[in-house]
Coordinates of C-alpha atoms in Angstrom, one line a residue:
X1 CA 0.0 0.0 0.0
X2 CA 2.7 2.3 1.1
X3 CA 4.7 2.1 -2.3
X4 CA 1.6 2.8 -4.3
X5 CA 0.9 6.0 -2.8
X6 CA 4.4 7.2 -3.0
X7 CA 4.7 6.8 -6.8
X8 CA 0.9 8.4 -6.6
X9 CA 2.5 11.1 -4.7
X10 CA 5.6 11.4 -6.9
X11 CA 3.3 11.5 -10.0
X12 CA 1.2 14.6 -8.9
X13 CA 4.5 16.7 -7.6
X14 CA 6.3 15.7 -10.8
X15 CA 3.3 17.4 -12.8
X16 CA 3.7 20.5 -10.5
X17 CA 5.4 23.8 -12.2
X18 CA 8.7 24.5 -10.7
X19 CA 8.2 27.9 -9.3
X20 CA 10.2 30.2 -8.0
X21 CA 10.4 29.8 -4.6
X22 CA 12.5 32.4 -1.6
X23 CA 13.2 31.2 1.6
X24 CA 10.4 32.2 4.2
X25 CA 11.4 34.8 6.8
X26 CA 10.8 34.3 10.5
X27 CA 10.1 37.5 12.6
X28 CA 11.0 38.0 16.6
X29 CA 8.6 36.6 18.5
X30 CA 4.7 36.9 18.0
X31 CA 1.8 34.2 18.2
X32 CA 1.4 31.5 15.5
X33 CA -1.7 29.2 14.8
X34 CA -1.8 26.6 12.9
X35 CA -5.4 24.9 11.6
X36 CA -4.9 20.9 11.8
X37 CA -8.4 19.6 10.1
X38 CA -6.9 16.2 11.5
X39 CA -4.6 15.3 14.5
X40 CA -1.4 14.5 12.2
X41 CA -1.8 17.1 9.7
X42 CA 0.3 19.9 11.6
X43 CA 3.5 17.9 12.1
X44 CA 3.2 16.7 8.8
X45 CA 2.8 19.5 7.1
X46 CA 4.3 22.3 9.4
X47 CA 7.0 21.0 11.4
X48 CA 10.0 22.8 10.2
X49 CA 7.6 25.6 9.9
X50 CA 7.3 25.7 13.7
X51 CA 10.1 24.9 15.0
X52 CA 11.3 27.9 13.2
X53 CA 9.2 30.3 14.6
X54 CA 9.5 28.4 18.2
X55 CA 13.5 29.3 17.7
X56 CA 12.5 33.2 17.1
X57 CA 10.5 33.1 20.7
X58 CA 7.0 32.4 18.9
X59 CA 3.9 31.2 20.8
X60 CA 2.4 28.8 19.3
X61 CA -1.4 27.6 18.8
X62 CA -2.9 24.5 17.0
X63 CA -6.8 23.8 16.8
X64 CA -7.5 20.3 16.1
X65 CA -11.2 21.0 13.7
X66 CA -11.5 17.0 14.1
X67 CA -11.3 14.0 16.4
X68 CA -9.8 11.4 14.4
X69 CA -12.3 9.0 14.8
X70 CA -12.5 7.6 11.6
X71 CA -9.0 6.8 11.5
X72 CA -7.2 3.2 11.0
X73 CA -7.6 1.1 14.3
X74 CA -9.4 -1.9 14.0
X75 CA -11.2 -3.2 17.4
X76 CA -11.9 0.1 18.8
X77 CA -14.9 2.4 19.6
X78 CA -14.7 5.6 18.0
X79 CA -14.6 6.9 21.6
X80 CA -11.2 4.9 22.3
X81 CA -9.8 6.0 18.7
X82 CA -10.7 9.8 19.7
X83 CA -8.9 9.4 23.3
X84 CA -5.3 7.5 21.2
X85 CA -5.3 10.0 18.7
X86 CA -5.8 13.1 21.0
X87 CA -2.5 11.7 23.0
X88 CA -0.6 11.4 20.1
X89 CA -1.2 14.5 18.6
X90 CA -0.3 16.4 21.9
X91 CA 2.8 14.0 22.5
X92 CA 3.7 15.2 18.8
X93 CA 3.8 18.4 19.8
X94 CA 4.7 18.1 23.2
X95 CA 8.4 16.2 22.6
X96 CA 9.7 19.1 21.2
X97 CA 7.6 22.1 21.7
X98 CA 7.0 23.4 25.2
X99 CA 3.9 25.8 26.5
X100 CA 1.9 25.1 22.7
X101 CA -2.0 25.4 23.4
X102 CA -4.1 23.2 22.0
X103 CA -7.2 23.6 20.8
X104 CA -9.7 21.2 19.7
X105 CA -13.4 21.5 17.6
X106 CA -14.4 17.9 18.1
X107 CA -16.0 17.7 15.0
X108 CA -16.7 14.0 13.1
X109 CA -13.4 13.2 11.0
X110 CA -14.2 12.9 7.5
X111 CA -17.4 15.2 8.2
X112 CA -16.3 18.6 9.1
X113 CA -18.9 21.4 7.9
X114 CA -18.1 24.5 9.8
X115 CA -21.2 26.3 11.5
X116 CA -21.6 29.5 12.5
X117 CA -20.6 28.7 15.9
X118 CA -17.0 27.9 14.3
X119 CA -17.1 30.9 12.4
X120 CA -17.5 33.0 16.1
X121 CA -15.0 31.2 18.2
X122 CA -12.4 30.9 15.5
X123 CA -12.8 34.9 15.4
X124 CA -13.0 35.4 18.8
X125 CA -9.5 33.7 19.0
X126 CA -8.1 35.5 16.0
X127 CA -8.9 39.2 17.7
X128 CA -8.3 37.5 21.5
X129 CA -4.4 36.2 20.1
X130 CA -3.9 39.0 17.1
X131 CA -1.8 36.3 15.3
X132 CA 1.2 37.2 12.9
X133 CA 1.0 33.9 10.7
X134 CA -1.7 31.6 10.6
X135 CA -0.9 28.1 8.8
X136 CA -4.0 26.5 7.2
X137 CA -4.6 23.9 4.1
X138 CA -5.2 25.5 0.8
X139 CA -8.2 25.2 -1.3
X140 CA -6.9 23.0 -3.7
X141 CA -6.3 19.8 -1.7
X142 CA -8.7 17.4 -2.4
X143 CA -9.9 16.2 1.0
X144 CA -13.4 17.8 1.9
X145 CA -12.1 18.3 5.9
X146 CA -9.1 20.5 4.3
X147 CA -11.0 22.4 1.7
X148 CA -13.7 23.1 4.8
X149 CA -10.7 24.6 6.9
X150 CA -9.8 27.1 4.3
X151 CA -13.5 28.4 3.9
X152 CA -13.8 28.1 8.0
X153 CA -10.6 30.8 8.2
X154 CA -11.6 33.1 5.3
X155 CA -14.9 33.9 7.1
X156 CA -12.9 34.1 10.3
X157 CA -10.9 36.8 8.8
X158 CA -13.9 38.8 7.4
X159 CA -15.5 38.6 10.5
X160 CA -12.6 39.7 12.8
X161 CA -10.7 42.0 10.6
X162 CA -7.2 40.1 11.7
X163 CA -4.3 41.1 9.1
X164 CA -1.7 39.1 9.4
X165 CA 0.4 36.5 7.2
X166 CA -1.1 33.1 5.9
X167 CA 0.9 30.4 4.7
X168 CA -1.0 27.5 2.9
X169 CA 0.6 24.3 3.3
X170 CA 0.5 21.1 1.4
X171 CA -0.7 17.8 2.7
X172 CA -0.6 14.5 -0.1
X173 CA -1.9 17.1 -2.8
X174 CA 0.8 19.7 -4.2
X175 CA 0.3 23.2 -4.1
X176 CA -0.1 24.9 -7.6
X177 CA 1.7 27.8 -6.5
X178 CA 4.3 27.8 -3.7
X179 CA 6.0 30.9 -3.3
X180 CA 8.5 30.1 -0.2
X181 CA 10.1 27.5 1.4
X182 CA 11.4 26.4 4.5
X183 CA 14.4 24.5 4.9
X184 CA 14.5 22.0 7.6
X185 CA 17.3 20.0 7.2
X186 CA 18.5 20.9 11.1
X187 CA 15.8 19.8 12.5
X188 CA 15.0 17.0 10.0
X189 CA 15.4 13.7 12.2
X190 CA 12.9 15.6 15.0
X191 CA 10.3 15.9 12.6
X192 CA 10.4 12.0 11.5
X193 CA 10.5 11.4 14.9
X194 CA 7.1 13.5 15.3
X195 CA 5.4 12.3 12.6
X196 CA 5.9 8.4 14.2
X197 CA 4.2 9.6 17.2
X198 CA 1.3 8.8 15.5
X199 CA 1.6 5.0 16.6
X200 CA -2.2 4.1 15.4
X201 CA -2.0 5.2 11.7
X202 CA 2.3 4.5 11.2
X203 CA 0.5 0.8 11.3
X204 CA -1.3 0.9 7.9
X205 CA 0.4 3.8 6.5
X206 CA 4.5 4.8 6.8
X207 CA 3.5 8.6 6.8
X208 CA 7.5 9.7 7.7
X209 CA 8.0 7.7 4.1
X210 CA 5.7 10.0 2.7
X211 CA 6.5 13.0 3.9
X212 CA 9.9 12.6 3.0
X213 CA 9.4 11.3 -0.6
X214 CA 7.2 15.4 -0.9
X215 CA 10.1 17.0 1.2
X216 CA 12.8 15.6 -0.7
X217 CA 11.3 16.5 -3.7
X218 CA 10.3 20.3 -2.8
X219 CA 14.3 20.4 -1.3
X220 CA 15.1 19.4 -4.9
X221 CA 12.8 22.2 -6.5
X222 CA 15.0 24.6 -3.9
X223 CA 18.2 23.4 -4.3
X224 CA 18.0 22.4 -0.5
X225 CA 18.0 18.4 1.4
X226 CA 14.9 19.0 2.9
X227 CA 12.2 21.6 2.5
X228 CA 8.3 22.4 3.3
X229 CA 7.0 25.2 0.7
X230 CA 3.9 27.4 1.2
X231 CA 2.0 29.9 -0.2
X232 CA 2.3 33.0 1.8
X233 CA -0.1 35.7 0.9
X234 CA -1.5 38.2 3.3
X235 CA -5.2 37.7 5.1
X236 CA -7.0 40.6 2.9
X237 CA -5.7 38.6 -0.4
X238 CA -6.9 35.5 1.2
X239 CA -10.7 36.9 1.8
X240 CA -10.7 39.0 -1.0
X241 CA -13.5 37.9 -3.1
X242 CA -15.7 37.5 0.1
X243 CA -16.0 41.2 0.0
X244 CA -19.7 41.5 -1.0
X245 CA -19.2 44.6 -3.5
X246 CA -16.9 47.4 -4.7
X247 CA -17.3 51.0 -4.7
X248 CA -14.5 50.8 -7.9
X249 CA -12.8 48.5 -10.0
X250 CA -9.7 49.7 -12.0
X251 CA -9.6 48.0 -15.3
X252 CA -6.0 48.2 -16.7
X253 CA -4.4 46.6 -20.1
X254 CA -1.0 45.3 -20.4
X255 CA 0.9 44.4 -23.2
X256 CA 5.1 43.2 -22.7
X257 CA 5.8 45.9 -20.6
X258 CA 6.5 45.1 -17.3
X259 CA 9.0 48.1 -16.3
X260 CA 6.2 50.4 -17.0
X261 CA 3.6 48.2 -15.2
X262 CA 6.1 48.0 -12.0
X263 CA 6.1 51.5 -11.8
X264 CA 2.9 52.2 -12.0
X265 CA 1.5 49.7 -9.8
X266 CA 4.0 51.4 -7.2
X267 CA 1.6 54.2 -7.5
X268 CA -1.7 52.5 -7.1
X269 CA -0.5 50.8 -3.5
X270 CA -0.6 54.2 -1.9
X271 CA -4.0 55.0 -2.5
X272 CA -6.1 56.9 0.2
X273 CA -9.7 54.8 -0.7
X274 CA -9.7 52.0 1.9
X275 CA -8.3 48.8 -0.1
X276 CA -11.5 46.6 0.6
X277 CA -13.5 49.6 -1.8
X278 CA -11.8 48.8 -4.6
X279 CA -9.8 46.2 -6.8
X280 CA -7.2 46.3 -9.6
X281 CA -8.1 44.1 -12.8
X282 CA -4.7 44.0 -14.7
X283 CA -5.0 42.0 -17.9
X284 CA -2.3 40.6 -19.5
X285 CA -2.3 40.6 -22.8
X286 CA 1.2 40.1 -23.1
X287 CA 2.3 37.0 -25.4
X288 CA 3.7 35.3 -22.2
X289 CA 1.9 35.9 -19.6
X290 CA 4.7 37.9 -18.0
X291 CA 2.4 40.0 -16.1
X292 CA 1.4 37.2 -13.3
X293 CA 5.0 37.5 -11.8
X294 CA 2.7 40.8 -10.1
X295 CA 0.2 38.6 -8.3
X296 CA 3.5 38.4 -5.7
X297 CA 3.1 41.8 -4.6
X298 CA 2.0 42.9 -1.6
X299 CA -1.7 44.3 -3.5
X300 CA -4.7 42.4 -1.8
X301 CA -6.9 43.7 -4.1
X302 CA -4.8 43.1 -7.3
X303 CA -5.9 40.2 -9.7
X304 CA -3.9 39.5 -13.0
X305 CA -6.0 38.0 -15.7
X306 CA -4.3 35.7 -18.0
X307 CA -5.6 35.6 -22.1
X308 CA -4.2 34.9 -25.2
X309 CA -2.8 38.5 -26.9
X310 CA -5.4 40.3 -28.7
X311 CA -5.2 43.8 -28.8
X312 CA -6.1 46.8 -26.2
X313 CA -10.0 46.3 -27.0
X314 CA -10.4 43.1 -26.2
X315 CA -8.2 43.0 -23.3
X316 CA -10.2 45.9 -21.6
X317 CA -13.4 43.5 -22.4
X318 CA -11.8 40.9 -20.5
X319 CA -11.3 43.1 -17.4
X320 CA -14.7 44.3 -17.9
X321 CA -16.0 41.2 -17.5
X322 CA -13.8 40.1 -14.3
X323 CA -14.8 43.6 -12.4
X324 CA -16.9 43.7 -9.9
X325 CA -16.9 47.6 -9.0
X326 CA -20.3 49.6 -9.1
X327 CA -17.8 52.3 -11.5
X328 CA -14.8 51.4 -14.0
X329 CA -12.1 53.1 -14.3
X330 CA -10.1 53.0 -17.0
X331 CA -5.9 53.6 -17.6
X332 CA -2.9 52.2 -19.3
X333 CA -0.2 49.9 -17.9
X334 CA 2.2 52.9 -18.5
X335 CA 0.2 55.1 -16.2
X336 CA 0.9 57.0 -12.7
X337 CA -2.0 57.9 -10.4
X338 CA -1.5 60.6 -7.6
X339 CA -2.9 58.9 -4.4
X340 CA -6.8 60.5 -4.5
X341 CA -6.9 59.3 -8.1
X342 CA -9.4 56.3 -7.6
X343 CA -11.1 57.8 -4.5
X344 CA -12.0 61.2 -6.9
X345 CA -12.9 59.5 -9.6
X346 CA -15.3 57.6 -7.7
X347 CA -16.5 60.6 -5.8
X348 CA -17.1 62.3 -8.8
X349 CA -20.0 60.3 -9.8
X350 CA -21.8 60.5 -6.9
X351 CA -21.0 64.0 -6.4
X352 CA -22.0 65.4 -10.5
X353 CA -24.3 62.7 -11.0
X354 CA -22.8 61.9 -14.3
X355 CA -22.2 59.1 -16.3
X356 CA -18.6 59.2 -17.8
X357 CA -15.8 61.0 -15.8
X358 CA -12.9 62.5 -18.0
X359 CA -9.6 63.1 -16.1
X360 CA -6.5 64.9 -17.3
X361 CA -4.2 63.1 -18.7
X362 CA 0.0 64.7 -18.6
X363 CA 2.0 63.6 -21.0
X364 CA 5.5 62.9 -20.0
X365 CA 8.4 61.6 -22.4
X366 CA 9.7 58.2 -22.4
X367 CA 13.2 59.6 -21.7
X368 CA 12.5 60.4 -18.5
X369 CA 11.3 56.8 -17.3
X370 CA 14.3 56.5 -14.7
X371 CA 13.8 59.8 -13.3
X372 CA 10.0 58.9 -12.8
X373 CA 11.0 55.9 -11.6
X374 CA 13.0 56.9 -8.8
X375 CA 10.2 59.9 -7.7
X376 CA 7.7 56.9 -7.6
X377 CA 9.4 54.9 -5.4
X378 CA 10.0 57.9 -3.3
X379 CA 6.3 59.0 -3.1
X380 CA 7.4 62.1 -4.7
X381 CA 4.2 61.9 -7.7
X382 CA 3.8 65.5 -7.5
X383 CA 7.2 66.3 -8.4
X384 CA 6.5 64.4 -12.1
X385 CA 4.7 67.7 -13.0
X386 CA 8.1 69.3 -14.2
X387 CA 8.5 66.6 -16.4
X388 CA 5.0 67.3 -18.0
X389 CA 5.2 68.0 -21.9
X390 CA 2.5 69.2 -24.2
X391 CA 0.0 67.0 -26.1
X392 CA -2.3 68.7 -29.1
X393 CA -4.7 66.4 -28.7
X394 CA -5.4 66.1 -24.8
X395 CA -5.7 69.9 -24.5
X396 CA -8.5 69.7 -26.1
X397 CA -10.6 68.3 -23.6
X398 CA -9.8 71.4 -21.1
X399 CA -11.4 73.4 -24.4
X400 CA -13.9 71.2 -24.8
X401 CA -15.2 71.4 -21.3
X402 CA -14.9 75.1 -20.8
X403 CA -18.4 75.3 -22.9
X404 CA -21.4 73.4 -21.6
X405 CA -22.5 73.2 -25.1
X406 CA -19.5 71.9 -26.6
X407 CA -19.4 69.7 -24.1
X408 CA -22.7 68.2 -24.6
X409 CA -22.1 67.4 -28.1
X410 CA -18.5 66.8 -28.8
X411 CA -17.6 65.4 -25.0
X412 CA -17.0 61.8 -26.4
X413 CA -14.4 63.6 -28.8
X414 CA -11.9 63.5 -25.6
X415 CA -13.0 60.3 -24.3
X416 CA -9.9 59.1 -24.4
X417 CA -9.9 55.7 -21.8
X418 CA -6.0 56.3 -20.2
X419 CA -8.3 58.4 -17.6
X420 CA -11.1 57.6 -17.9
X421 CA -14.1 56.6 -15.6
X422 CA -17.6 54.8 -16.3
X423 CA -20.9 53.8 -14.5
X424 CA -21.0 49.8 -14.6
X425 CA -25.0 50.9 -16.0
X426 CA -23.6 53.0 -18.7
X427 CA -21.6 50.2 -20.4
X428 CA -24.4 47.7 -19.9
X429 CA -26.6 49.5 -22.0
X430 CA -24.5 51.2 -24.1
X431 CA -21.9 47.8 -24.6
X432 CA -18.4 47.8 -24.6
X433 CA -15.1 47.9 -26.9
X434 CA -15.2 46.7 -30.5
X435 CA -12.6 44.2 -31.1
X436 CA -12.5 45.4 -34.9
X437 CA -10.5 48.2 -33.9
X438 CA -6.7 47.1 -33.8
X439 CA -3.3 49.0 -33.1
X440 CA -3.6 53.0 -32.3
X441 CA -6.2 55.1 -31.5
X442 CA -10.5 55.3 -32.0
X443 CA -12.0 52.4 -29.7
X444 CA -12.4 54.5 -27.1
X445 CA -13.5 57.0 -29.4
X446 CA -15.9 55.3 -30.6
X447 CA -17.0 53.7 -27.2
X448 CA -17.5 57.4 -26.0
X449 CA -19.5 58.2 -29.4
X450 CA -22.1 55.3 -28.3
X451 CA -22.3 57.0 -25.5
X452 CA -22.9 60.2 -26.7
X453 CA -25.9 58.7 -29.2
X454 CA -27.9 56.9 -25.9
X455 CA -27.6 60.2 -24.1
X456 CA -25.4 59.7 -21.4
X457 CA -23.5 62.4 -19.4
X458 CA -19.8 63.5 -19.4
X459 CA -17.9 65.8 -17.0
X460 CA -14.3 67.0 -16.7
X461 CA -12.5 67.0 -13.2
X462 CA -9.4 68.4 -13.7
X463 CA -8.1 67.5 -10.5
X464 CA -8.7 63.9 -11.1
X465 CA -4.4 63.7 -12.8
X466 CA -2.6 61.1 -14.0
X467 CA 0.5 60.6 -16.0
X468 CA 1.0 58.9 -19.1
X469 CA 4.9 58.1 -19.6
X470 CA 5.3 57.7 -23.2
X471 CA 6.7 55.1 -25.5
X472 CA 9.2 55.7 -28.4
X473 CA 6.4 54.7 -31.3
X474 CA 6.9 54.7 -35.0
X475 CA 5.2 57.7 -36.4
X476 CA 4.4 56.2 -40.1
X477 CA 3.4 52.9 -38.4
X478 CA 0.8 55.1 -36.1
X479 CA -0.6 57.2 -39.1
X480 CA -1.1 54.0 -41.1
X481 CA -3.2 52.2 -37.9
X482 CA -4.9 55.5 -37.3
X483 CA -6.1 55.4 -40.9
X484 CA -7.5 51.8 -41.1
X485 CA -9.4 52.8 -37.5
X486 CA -10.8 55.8 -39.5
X487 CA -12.2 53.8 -42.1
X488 CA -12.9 51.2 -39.6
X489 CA -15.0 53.7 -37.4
X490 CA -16.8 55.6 -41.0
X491 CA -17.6 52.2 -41.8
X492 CA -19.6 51.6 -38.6
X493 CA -21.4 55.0 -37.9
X494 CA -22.0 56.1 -41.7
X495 CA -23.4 59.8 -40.5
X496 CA -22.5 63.2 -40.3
X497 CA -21.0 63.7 -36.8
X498 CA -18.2 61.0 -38.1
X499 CA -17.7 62.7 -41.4
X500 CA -17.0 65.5 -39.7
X501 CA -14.9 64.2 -37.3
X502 CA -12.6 63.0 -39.6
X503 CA -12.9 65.7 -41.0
X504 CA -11.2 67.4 -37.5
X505 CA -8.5 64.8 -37.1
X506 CA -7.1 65.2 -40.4
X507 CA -6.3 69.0 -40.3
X508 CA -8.9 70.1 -42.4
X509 CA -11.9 71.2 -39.7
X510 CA -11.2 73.0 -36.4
X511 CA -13.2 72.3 -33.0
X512 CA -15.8 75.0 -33.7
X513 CA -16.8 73.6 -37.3
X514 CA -17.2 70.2 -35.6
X515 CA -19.3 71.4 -32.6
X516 CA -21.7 72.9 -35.2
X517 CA -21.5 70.0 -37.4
X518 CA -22.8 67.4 -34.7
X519 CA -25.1 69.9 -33.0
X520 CA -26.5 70.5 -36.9
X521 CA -26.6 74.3 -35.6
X522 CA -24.7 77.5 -35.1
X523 CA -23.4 77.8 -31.7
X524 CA -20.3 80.4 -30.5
X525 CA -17.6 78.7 -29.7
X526 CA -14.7 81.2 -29.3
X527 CA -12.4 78.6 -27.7
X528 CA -12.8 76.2 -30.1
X529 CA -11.8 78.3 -33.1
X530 CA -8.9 77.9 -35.0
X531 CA -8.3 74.3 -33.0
X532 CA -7.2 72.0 -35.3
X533 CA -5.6 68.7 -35.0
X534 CA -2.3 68.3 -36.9
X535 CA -2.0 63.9 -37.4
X536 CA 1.1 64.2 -39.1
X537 CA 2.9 66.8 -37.0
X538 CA 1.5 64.9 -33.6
X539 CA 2.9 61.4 -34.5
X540 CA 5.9 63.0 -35.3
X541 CA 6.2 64.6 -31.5
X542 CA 5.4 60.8 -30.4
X543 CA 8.5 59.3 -31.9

């Protein structure tokens, strides 16, 4: 029996990706809990976990959830299997860990289902011992009693508001993503000799054979002899989707550009809307998948979609469809946010009433990306204004907006979606980005010229910044996309506000003809005269 499961055992961890894995870190002192759904699950799975913490002056707590009576012992009561297994759990512990409390749930082994009960006393715990790791199964081991653990936890967290670490541990199923490991091999022997404490299940089953065949072969996977890996995450990533609804969701594209992404994900951590508001939906349209190496950082409320690379419309569908925020807000991966940006935005809405919120976008040169770097990492944003150059075509939405008129009709002229912010109602009705629309410029035109035709509202805060760091571009290659999108977007609305658009952004109309063009009337527009859009001469600045 006992050589089966092992090459069982070596099958699934030989299927598992190696990933990259850093040693765990141990802090001074503190209280540790680790959830056992069975009597042999901590040592198992956590010894060299503990006895690392219990070196660094840690307190540690274990809560049994079950009592082991459905365990391997033939001839006994369940009563009498309960009492054995109890003994040698805390005689486990015990040998080589003085002062360890243990708790125990008593529920039926095999059977767990947590009740509300478990839910209050597990949280009464969590804000009683304010615990700085808690060790649990994750929800990807296939025993029911583990999976039940995982969900017992996450609504302990919710309901007690503990932030702390977790580290998932594996049991006889792999984890699919370990991000740290422990090394053990000093302790090694003591933890064989723990795990044959269990006396009454060592009979039908040589767990330390076990164990070791999924320690050796994680030590491999580290370059270590022996090693326990995790995945350590913080509590709020761990109840994240438990959080019942969003006041925001920030919808963000990203195509093979991680330096740009780094940076401005830097920005979003120090925003002041409280974290459980809000989420970040980065998508990664990238052609491999580079973006998930962010799902590491310390952002509870970050998720990275994965999809095949498509393009910029279809990518911000994707994240559109994984939000859950009651507004969308839109911006590129090669965007910086002051820290009010999401909270305004937001705010805005509720405060105008309207439907689409336009923000100003700075333009600052690609040149410059180390020197934005370093005033990012500093929390120094509001410095990047000196870096801020000119762009003909975002001034015009200051223009635009200075004229409630002009604003009315030619507001989805600036709706340009690196700042851009949407009512989850709006998009419903009005749909979302047409794939047909490939390389630069015009689907979020056109997006905001849908909006425009059902009626729906825009508004300019100026105060709502960010700050788009450039890329070096080829200027013929973005006048030859821009051109297809033009005929793309004639093609699809066949009327005069189009014409006349294109009209504007080939040099030939300026603001004032077009706002009298879509409004089909005369209307003064001082501002808007002699405003004309120069395509060749712009591309040419992007280069």
């Amino acid at each position: 029996m006992n050589g089966f499961v092992k090459i069982r055992l070596q099958s699934l961890l030989n299927k598992t990706a190696i990933s990259t894995l850093t040693e765990a870190t141990f802090s001074q002192g503190g209280n540790v809990l680790i959830l056992s759904p069975h009597y042999d699950d901590d040592v198992i799975s956590c010894f060299g976990a503990m006895t690392k913490h219990y070196e660094q002056g840690a307190h540690l707590d274990i809560l049994y959830l079950t009592d082991g009576t459905t365990s391997k012992d033939s001839g006994l009561t369940k009563e009498e299997l309960h009492k054995i297994r109890k003994v040698e759990a805390a005689n486990a512990v015990n040998t080589f860990f003085k002062d360890v409390n243990l708790e125990h749930f008593n529920h039926e082994d095999g059977h767990f289902a947590m009740t509300l009960e478990d839910v209050t006393r597990l949280s009464k715990l969590l804000q009683e011992k304010q615990y700085d790791y808690i060790y649990c199964p994750s929800i990807t081991d296939t025993h029911e009693d583990h999976k039940e653990t995982y969900k017992l936890l996450r609504q302990a967290l919710l309901e007690s508001g503990l932030k702390c670490t977790i580290r998932l541990y594996e049991f006889w199923y792999p984890l699919k993503k370990p991000n740290v490991y422990v090394d053990f091999a000093d302790c090694e022997e003591k933890k064989w000799e723990s795990i044959a404490c269990h006396q009454s299940q060592m009979k039908y089953l040589n767990y330390v054979e076990l164990a070791q065949t999924v320690n050796a072969h994680r030590g491999l996977q580290a370059e270590r002899k022996w090693c326990e890996v995790y995945e350590e995450m913080s509590s709020a990533k761990l109840i994240w989707d438990l959080v019942p609804s969003l006041k925001a969701s920030v919808v963000i594209p990203a195509y093979n550009n991680e330096a740009y992404v780094a940076i401005m994900l830097k920005a979003l951590q120090r925003q002041t809307l409280d974290t459980f508001c809000w989420e970040i939906v980065l998508v990664d349209d990238s052609e491999d998948n580079r973006m998930t190496q962010f799902e590491k950082w310390e952002l509870p409320n970050l998720r990275v979609i994965e999809k095949e690379h498509s393009g910029r419309a279809d990518a911000r569908n994707v994240g559109i469809q994984n939000s859950r925020g009651e507004v969308i807000i839109f911006m590129d991966s090669d965007m910086i946010v002051e820290e009010s940006f999401v909270e305004k935005h937001y705010a805005s809405h509720r405060e105008t009433g309207s439907d689409i919120t336009l923000g100003k976008v700075n333009h600052i040169c690609h040149e410059h990306l180390e020197e934005v770097r370093k005033l990012v990492l500093e929390d120094r944003t509001k410095e990047l204004e000196a870096f801020v150059m000119k762009d003909e075509y975002l001034n015009l939405t200051p223009i635009v907006f200075q004229n409630k008129e002009a604003a009315d009709n030619i507001g989805w002229v600036c709706c340009l979606f690196s700042n851009c912010s949407v009512r989850r109602k709006v998009l419903d009705k009005a749909g979302v980005f047409d794939v047909i629309f490939k390389g630069w410029g015009l689907e979020d035109i056109e997006l905001g010229y849908r909006f425009f035709k059902e009626k729906f509202s825009f508004s300019y805060e100026e105060d709502i910044a960010n700050y788009h760091v450039d890329h070096a571009t080829n200027s013929q290659q973005m006048l030859v996309e821009m051109g297809r999108n033009l005929k793309r977007l004639s093609k699809k609305h066949p009327d005069a506000a189009i014409k006349s658009y294109m009209s504007f952004v080939a040099g030939f109309k300026d603001l004032q003809e077009l706002l009298c063009d879509v409004a089909k009337k005369e209307i003064a527009f001082d501002n808007g005269s002699g405003v004309y859009f120069r395509p060749i001469s712009y591309t040419k600045s992007k280069a």
